[in-house]
Short mmCIF file of C-alpha atoms in Angstrom, two decimals:
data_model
loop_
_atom_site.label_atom_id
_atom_site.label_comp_id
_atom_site.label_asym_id
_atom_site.label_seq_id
_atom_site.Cartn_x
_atom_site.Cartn_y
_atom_site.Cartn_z
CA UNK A 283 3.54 21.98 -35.58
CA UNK A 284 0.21 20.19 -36.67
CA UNK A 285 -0.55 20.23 -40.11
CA UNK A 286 -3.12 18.93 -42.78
CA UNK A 287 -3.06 17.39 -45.82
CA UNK A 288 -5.69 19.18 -48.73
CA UNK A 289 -5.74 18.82 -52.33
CA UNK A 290 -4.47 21.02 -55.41
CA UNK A 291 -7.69 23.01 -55.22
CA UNK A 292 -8.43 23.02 -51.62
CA UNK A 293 -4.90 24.74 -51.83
CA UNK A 294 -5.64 27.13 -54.79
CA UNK A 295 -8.94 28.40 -52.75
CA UNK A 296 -6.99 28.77 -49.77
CA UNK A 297 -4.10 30.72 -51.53
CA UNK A 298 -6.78 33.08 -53.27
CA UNK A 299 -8.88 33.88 -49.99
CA UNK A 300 -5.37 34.09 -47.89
CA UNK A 301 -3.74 36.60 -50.74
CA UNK A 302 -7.40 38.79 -50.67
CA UNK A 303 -7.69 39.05 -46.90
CA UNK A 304 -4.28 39.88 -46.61
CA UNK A 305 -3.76 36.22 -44.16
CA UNK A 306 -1.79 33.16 -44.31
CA UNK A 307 -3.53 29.99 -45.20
CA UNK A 308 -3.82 28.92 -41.66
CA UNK A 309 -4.90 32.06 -40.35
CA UNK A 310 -7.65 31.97 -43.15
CA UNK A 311 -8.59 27.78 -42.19
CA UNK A 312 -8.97 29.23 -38.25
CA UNK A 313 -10.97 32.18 -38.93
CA UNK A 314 -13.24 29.26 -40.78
CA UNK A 315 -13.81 27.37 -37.75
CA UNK A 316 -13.88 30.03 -35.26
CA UNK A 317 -17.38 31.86 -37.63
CA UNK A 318 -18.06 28.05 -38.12
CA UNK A 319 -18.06 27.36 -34.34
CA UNK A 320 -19.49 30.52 -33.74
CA UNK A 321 -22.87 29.91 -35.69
CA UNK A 322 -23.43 26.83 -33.16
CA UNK A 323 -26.26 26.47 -30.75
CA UNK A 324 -23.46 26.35 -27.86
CA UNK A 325 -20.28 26.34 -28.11
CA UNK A 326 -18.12 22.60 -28.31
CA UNK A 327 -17.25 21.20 -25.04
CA UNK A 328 -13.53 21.15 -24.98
CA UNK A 329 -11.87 17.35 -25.58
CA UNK A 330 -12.48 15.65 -22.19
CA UNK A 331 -15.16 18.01 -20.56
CA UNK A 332 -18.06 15.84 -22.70
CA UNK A 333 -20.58 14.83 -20.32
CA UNK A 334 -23.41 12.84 -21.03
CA UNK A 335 -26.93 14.63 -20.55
CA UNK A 336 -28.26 14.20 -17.09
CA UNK A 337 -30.63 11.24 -17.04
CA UNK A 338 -34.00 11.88 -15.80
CA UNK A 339 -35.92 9.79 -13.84
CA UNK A 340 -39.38 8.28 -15.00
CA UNK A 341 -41.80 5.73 -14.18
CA UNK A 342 -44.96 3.70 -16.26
CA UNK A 343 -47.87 2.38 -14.64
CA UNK A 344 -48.92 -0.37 -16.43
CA UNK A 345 -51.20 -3.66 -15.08
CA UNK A 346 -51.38 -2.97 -11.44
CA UNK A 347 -47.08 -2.38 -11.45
CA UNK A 348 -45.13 0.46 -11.27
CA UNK A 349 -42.06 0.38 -13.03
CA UNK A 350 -39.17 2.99 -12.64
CA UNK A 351 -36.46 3.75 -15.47
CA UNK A 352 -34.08 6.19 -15.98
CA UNK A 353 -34.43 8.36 -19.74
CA UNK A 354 -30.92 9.92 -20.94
CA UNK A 355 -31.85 12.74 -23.20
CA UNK A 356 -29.59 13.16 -26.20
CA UNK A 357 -28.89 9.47 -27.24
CA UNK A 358 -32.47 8.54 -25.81
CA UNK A 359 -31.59 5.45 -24.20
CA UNK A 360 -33.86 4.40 -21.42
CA UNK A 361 -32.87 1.74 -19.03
CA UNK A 362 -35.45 0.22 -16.50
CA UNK A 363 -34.38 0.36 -13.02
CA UNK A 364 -36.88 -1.60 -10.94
CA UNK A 365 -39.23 -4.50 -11.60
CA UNK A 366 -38.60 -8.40 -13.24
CA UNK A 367 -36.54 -5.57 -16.36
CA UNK A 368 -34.65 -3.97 -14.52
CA UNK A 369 -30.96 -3.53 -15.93
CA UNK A 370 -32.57 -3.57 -18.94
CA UNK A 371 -31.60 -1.28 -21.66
CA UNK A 372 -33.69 0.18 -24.83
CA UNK A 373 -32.51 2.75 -27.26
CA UNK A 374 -36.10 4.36 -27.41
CA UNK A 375 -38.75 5.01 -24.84
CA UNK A 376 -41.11 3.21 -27.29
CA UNK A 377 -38.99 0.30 -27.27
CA UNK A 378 -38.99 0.32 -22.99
CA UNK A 379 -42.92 1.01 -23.29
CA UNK A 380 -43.25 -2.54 -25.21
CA UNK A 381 -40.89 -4.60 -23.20
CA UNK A 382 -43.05 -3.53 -20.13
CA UNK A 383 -46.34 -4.42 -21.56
CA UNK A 384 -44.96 -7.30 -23.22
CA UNK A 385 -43.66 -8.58 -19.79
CA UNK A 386 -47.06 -7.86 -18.03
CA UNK A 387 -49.93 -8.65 -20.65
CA UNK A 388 -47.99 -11.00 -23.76
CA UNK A 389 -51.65 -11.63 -24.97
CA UNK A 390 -51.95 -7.80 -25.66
CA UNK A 391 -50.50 -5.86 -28.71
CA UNK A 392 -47.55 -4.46 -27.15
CA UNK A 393 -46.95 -1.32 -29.56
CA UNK A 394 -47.23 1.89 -26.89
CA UNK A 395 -45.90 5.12 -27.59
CA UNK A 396 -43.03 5.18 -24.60
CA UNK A 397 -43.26 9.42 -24.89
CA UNK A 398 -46.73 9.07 -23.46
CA UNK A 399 -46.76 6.18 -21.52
CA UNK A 400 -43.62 6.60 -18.99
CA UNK A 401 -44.09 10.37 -16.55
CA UNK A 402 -41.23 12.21 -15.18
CA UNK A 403 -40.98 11.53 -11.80
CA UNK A 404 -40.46 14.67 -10.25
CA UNK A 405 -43.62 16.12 -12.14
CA UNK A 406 -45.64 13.22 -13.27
CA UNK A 407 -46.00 15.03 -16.96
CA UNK A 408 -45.53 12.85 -19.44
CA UNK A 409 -41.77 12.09 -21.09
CA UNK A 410 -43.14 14.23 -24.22
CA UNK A 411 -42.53 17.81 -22.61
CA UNK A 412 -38.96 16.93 -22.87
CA UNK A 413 -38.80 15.91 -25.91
CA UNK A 414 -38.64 19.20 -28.08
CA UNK A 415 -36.41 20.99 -25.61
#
């Protein structure tokens, strides 16, 4: 059987809510995590079934050249597909925004806000409307 290891008061606490709710300490640590769990957006994926979000697909027009990328909500990352960057990866859209500029025009500032400047290729809205979901 698994156990745990918890400190003299950890233990007291336990003892006290176990002896009021008429429990054992374990029974009183799992009810904990079950409301705990409970109060969660959705529940936890059990170990193994973690799948990374579906990556979208996006694209920037920038100086005459299209360039395709693929946006993984969750961690963020972006990685260019197509183009002289492709294989490329960034950890923000922002960062993937200023590679590309910095690639096409180096005499130009290359700070870009990547939310607005790459568009979901399926809809051609802007990688914002995703962004709050």
């Amino acid at each position: 059987m698994p156990s745990i290891e918890i400190d003299d008061d950890t233990d007291r606490y336990l003892s006290f809510a176990a002896e009021i709710a008429g429990l054992s300490k374990g029974q009183i640590v799992a009810k904990l995590v079950v409301d705990a769990r409970s109060r969660l957006r959705a529940p936890l994926p059990e170990r193994g079934d973690r799948e990374e979000p579906k990556a979208v697909r996006v694209y920037a027009d920038y100086a005459g050249h299209r360039t395709y990328a693929s946006f993984v909500p969750g961690p963020g990352r972006m990685e260019i597909t197509s183009g002289p960057l492709a294989g490329q990866v960034f950890k923000t859209p922002s960062q993937a925004a200023r590679a590309i500029v910095g690639h096409h025009k180096p005499e130009v500032s290359p700070h870009r806000n990547g939310w607005s400047f790459f568009l979901i290729e399926d809809s051609n809205v802007p990688l914002q409307s995703l962004r709050h979901r």
